[in-house]
Short mmCIF file of C-alpha atoms and ligand atoms in Angstrom, two decimals:
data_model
loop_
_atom_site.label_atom_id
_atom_site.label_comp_id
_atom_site.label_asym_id
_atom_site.label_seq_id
_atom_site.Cartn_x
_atom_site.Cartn_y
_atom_site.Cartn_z
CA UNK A 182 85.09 100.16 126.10
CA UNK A 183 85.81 101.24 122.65
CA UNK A 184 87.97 104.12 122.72
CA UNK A 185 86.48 107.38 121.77
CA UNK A 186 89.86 108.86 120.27
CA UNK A 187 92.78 106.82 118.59
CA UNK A 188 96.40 107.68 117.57
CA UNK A 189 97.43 106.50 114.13
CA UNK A 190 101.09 105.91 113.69
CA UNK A 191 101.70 106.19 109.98
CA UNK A 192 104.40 104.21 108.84
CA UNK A 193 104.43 104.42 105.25
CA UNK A 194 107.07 106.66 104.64
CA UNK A 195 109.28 103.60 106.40
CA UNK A 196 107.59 100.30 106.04
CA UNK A 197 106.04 101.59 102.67
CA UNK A 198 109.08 103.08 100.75
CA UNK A 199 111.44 100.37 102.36
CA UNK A 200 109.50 97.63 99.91
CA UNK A 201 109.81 100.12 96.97
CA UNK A 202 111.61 98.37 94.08
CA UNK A 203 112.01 101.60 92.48
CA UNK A 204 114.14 104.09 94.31
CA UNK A 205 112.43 106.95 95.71
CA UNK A 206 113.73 110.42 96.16
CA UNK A 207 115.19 111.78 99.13
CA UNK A 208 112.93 115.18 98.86
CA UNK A 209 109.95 112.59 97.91
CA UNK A 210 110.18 111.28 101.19
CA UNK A 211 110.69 114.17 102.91
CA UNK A 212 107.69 115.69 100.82
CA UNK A 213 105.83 112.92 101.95
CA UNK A 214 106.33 113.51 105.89
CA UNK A 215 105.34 116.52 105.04
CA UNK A 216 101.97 116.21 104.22
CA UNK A 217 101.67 113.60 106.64
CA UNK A 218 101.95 115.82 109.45
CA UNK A 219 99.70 118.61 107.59
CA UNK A 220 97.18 116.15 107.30
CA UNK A 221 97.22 115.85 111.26
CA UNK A 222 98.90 112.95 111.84
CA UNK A 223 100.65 113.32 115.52
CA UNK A 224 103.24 109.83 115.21
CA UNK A 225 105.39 109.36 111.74
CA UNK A 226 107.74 106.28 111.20
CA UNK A 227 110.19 108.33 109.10
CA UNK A 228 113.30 105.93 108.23
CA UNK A 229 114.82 103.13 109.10
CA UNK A 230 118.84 103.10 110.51
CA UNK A 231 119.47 99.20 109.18
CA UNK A 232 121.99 98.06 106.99
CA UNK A 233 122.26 99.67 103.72
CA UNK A 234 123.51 96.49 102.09
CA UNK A 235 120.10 94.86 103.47
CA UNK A 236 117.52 97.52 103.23
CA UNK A 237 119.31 100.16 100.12
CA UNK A 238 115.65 101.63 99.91
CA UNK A 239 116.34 103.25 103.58
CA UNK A 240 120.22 104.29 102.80
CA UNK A 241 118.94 107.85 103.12
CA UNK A 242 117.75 107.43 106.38
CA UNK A 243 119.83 110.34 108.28
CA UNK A 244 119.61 113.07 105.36
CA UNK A 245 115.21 112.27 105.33
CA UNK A 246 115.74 113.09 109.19
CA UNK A 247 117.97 115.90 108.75
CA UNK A 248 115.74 117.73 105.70
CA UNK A 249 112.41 117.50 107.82
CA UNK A 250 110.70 120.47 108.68
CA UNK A 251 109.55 119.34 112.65
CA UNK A 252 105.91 120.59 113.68
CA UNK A 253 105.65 120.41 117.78
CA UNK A 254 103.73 118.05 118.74
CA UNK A 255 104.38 115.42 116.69
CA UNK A 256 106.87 112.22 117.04
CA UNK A 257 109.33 111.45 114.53
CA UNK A 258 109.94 107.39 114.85
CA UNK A 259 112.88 105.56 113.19
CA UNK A 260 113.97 101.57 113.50
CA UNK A 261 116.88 101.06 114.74
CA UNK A 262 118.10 96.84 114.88
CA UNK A 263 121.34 97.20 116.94
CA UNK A 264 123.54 100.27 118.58
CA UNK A 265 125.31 100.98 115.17
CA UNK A 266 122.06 102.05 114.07
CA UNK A 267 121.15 103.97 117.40
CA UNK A 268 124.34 105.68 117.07
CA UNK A 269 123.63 106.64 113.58
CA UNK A 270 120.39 107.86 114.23
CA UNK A 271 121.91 110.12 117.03
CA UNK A 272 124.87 111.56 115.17
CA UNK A 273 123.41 114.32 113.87
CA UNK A 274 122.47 118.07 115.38
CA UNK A 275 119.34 117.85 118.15
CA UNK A 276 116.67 118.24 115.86
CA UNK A 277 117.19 115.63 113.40
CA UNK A 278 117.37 112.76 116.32
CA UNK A 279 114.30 110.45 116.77
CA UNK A 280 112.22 110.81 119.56
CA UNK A 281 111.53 107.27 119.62
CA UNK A 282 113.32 104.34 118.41
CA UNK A 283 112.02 100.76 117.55
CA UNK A 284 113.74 97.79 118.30
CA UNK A 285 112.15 94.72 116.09
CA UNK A 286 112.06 91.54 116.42
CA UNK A 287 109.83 88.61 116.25
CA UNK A 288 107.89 86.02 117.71
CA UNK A 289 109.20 83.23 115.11
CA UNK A 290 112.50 82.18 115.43
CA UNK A 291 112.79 81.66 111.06
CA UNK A 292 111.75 85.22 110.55
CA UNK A 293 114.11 86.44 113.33
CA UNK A 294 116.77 84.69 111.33
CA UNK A 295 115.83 86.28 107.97
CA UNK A 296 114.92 89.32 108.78
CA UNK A 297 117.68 90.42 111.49
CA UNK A 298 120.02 87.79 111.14
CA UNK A 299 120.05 86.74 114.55
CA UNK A 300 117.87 84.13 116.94
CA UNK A 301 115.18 85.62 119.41
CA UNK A 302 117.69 85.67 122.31
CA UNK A 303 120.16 87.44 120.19
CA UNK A 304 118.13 89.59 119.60
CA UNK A 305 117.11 90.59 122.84
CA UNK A 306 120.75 90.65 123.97
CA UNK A 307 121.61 93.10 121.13
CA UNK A 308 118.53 95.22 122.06
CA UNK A 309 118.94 95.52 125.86
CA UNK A 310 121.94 98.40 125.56
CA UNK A 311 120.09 100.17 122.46
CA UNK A 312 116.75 100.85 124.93
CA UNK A 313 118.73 101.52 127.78
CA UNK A 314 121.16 104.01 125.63
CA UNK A 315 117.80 105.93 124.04
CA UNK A 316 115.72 106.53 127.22
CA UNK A 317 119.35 107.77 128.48
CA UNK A 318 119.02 110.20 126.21
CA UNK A 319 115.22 111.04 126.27
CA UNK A 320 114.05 108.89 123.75
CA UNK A 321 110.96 106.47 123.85
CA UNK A 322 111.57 103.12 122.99
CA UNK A 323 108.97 100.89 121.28
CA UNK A 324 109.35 97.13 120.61
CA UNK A 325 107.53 95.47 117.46
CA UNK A 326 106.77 91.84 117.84
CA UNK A 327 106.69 91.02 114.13
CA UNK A 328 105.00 87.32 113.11
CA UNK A 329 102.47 87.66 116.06
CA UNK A 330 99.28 86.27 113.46
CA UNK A 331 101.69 83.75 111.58
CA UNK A 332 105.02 83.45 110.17
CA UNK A 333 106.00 83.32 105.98
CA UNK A 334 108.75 80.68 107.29
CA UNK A 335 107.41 78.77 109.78
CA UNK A 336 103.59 78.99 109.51
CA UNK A 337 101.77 79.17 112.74
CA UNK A 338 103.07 80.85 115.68
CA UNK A 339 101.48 80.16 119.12
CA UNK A 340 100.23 82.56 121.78
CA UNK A 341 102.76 81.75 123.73
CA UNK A 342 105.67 82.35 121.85
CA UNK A 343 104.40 85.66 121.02
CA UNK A 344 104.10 86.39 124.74
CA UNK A 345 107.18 85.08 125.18
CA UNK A 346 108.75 87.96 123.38
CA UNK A 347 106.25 90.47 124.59
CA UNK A 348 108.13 89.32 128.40
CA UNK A 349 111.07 89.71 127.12
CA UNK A 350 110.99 93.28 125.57
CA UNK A 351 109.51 94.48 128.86
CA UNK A 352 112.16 92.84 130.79
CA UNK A 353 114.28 95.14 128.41
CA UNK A 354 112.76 97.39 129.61
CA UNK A 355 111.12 98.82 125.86
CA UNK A 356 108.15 101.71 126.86
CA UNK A 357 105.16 100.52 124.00
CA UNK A 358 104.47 96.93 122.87
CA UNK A 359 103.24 96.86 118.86
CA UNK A 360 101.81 93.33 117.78
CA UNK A 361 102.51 92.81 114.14
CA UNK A 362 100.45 90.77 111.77
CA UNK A 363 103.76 90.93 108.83
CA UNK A 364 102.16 88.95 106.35
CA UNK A 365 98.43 90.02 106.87
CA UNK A 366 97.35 86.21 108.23
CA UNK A 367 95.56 87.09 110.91
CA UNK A 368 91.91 87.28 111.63
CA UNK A 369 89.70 89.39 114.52
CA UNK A 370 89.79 87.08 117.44
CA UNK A 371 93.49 85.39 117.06
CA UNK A 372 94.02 89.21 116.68
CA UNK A 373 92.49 90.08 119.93
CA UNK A 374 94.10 86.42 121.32
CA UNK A 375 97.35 88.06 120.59
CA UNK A 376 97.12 91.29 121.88
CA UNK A 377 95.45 90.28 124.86
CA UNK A 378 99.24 88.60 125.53
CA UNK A 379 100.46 92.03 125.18
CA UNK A 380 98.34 93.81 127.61
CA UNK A 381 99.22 91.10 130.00
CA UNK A 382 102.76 92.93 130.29
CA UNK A 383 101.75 96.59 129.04
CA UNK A 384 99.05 99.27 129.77
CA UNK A 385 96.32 100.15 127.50
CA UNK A 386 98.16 102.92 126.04
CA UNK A 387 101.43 101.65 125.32
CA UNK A 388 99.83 98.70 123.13
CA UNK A 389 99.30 98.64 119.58
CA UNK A 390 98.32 96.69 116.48
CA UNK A 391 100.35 96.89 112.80
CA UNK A 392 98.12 94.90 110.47
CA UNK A 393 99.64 94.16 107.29
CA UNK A 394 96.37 93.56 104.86
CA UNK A 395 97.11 90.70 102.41
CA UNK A 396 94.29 89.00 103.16
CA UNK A 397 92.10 92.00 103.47
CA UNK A 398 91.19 91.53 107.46
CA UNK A 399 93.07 94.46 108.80
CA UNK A 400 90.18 96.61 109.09
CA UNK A 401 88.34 93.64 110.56
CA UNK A 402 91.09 93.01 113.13
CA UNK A 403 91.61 96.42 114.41
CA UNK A 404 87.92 97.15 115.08
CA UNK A 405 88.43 93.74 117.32
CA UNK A 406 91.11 95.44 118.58
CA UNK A 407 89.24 98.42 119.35
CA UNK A 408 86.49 96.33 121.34
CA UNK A 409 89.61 95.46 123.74
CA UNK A 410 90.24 99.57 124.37
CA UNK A 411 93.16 99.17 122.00
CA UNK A 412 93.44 103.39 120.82
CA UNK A 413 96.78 102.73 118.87
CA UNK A 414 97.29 101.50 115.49
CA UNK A 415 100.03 101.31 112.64
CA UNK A 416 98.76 102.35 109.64
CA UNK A 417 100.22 103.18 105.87
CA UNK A 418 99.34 105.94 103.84
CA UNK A 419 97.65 104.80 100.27
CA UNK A 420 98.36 101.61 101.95
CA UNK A 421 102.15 101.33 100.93
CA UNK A 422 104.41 98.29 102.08
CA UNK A 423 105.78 95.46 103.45
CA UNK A 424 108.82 93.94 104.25
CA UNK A 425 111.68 92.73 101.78
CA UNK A 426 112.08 89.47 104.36
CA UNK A 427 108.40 88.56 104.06
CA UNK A 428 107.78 87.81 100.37
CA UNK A 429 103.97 88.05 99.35
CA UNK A 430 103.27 90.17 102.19
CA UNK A 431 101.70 93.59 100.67
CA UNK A 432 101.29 96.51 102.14
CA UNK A 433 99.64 97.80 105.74
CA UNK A 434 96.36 98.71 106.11
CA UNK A 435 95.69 102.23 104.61
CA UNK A 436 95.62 105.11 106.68
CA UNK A 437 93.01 106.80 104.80
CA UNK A 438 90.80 103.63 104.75
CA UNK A 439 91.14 102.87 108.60
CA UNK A 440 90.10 107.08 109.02
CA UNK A 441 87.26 106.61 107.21
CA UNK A 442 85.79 103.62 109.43
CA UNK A 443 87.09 105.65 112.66
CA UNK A 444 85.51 108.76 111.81
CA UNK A 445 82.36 107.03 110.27
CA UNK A 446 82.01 104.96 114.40
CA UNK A 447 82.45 109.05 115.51
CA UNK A 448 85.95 108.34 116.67
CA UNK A 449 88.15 110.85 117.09
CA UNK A 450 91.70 110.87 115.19
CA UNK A 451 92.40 114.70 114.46
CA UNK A 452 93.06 114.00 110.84
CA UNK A 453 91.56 115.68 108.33
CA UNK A 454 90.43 113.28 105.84
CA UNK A 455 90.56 115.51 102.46
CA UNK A 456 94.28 116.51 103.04
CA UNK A 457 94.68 112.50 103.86
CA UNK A 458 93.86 111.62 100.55
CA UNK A 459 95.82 114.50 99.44
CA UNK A 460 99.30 113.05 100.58
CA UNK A 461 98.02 109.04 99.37
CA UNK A 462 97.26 110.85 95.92
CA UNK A 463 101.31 112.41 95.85
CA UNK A 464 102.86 109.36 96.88
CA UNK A 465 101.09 107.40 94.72
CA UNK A 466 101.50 109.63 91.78
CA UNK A 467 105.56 109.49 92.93
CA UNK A 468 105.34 105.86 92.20
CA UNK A 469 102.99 106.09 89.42
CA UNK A 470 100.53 104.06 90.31
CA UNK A 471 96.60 104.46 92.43
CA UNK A 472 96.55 104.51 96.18
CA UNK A 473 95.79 100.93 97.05
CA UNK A 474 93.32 102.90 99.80
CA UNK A 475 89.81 102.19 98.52
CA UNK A 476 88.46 104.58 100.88
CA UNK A 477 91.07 106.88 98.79
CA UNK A 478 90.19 105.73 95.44
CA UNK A 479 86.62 106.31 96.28
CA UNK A 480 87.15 109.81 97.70
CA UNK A 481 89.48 110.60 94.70
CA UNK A 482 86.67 109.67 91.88
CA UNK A 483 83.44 111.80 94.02
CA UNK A 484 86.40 114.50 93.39
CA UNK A 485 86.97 114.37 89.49
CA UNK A 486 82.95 113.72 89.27
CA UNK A 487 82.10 117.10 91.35
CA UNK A 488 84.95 119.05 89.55
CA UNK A 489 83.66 117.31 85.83
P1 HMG B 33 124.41 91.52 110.00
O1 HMG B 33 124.97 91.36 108.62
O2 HMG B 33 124.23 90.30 110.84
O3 HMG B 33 125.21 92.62 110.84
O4 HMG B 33 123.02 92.27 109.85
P2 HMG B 33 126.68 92.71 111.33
O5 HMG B 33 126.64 93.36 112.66
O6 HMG B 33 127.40 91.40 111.15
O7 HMG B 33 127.31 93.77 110.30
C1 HMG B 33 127.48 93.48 108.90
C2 HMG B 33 127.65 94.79 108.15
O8 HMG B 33 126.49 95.60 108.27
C3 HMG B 33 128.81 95.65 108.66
O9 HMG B 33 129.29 96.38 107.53
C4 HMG B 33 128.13 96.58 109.61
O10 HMG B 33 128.84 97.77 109.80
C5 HMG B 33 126.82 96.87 108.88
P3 HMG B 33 130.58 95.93 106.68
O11 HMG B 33 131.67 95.78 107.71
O12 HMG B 33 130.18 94.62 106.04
O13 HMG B 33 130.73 97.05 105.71
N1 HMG B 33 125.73 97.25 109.80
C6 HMG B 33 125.01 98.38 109.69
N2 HMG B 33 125.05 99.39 108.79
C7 HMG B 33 124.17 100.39 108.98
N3 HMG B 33 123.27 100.43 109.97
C8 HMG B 33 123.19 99.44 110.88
C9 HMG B 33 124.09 98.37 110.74
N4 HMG B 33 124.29 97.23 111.45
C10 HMG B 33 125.30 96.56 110.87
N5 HMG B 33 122.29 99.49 111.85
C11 HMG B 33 121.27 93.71 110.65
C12 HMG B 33 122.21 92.57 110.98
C13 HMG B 33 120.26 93.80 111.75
C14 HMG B 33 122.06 95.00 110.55
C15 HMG B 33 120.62 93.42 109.29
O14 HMG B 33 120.06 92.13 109.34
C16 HMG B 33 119.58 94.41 108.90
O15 HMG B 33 119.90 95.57 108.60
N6 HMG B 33 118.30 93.99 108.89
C17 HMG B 33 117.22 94.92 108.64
C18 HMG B 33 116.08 94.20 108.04
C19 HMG B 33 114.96 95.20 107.84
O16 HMG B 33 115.15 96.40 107.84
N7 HMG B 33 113.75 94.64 107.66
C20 HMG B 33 112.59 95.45 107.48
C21 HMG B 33 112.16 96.19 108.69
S1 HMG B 33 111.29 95.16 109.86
C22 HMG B 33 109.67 95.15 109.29
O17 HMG B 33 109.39 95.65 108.24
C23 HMG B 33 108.62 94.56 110.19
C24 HMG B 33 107.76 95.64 110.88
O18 HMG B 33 107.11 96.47 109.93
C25 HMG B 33 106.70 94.96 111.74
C26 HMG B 33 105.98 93.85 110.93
O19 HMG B 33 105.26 94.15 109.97
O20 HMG B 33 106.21 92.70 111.30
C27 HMG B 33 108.59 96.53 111.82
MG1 MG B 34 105.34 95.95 108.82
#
């Protein structure tokens, strides 16, 4: 059952950089997609086309897309809340549109509020003609069901109101259902609970868990996730982020750390591991501080002692 290849969507250059007090370069960014995809990662969350005024950490969301160097094969993600931000993401020439969008919203009604400014049903009314205007025009469409493990506002969040929205985005008609854990709550089998609501309403493949790791069971929760067949995760390089509407939340769990278990059960990812901890090593030197990976940290000091 568990799968013997997964696909790693990293999102730090989005969810990572968008929690960045500091700003971050334009060519930083870019840089840092960069290396991503050298490093063999096949799915990239690159930007985010929200407000400005909201999110000012993602206000260089169309030049990021329009400086990247595309390698075939690989999908360039951005989030897009609402058709203003669809639209935006599609001005520019061919190759600097997404080839998938993702519409967010969230199985508590308080965090829907705070974090999009709008109720669940809103929501889903203002997402409807963004999915149906990006698979028009060739673009996948995945949905992210943030609070799914528990909500910073509201506390729990049942099983059913995360299916709930999981029915709703496929009645949307959204391709791939992500389950998010935003504030890092969750543990292995509420994790598997709440995916197992997903796959109700989506195939294997088009299912996926974002773990946020505040409470340090991310790795924990996707290797239950992996006993379900689950082969898609969200994960952050040097294990960057969180979200600006979910105070206390820290970052996702770290590409390089969730690689190391995957490779270590002989599972396959097609990243290369060295040139992983290459690109945690330049972001985090960006914003001068260590990866937050251990499995980086600990791959980083067998390096200084072999080269000492
Ligand atoms: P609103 O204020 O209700 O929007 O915000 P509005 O339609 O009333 O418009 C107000 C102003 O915003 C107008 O400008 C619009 O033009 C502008 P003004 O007339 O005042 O100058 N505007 C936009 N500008 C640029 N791009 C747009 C856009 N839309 C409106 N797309 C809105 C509603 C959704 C825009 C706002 O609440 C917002 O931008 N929220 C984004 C919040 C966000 O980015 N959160 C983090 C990402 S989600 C996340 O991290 C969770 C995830 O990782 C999964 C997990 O871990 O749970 C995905
Ligand atoms: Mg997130």
């Amino acid at each position: 059952m568990i799968p013997s290849r997964v696909t790693l969507v990293d999102v730090g250059p989005r969810d990572g950089l968008q929690n960045e007090k500091q700003p971050v370069d334009t060519a930083h960014k870019v840089a840092l997609v960069h290396r991503l995809q050298a490093a063999g990662l096949r799915e990239i969350e690159v930007t985010s086309f929200v407000s400005p005024k909201w999110v000012p950490q993602m206000a260089d969301n169309a030049a990021v897309m329009a400086a990247i160097e595309r390698r075939p094969g690989v999908r360039y993600s951005v989030l897009t809340p609402n058709m203003k931000g669809l639209e935006a993401a599609l001005q520019g020439a061919p190759g600097t549109r997404p080839d998938e969008i993702v519409v967010f919203g969230a199985a508590s009604e308080a965090f829907s509020q705070r974090n999009i400014n709008c109720s669940i049903e809103e929501s889903i009314e203002r997402f409807a003609p963004v999915v149906a205007h990006a698979q028009a025009h060739g673009i996948k469409v995945r949905a992210a069901v943030s609070c799914a493990l528990g909500c910073p506002y509201q506390g729990e969040v049942s099983l059913d109101d995360v299916e709930r929205v999981v029915r709703l985005m496929k009645q949307i008609g959204v391709d791939h259902c992500g389950v998010a854990d935003t504030i890092g709550v969750g543990t292995p089998r509420r994790a598997q609970a709440a995916l197992e609501r997903a796959l109700k309403h989506f195939p294997l493949n088009e299912v996926s868990g974002h773990f946020h790791d505040t409470y340090g069971q991310a790795l924990a929760n996707i290797l239950a996730c992996l006993e379900l067949g689950v082969n898609t995760f969200d994960t952050s390089i040097a294990g960057l982020g969180g979200c600006p509407y979910a105070k206390g939340a820290t970052g996702n769990v770290a590409t390089e750390d969730v690689v190391f278990m995957l490779h270590g059960m002989g599972i396959e990812t097609g990243i290369d591991m060295e040139a992983l901890v290459d690109a945690g090593a330049f972001i985090s030197g960006v914003l001068g501080r260590p990866p937050v990976s251990r499995a980086g940290k600990a791959l980083l000091t067998k390096r200084e002692k072999a080269a000492a």
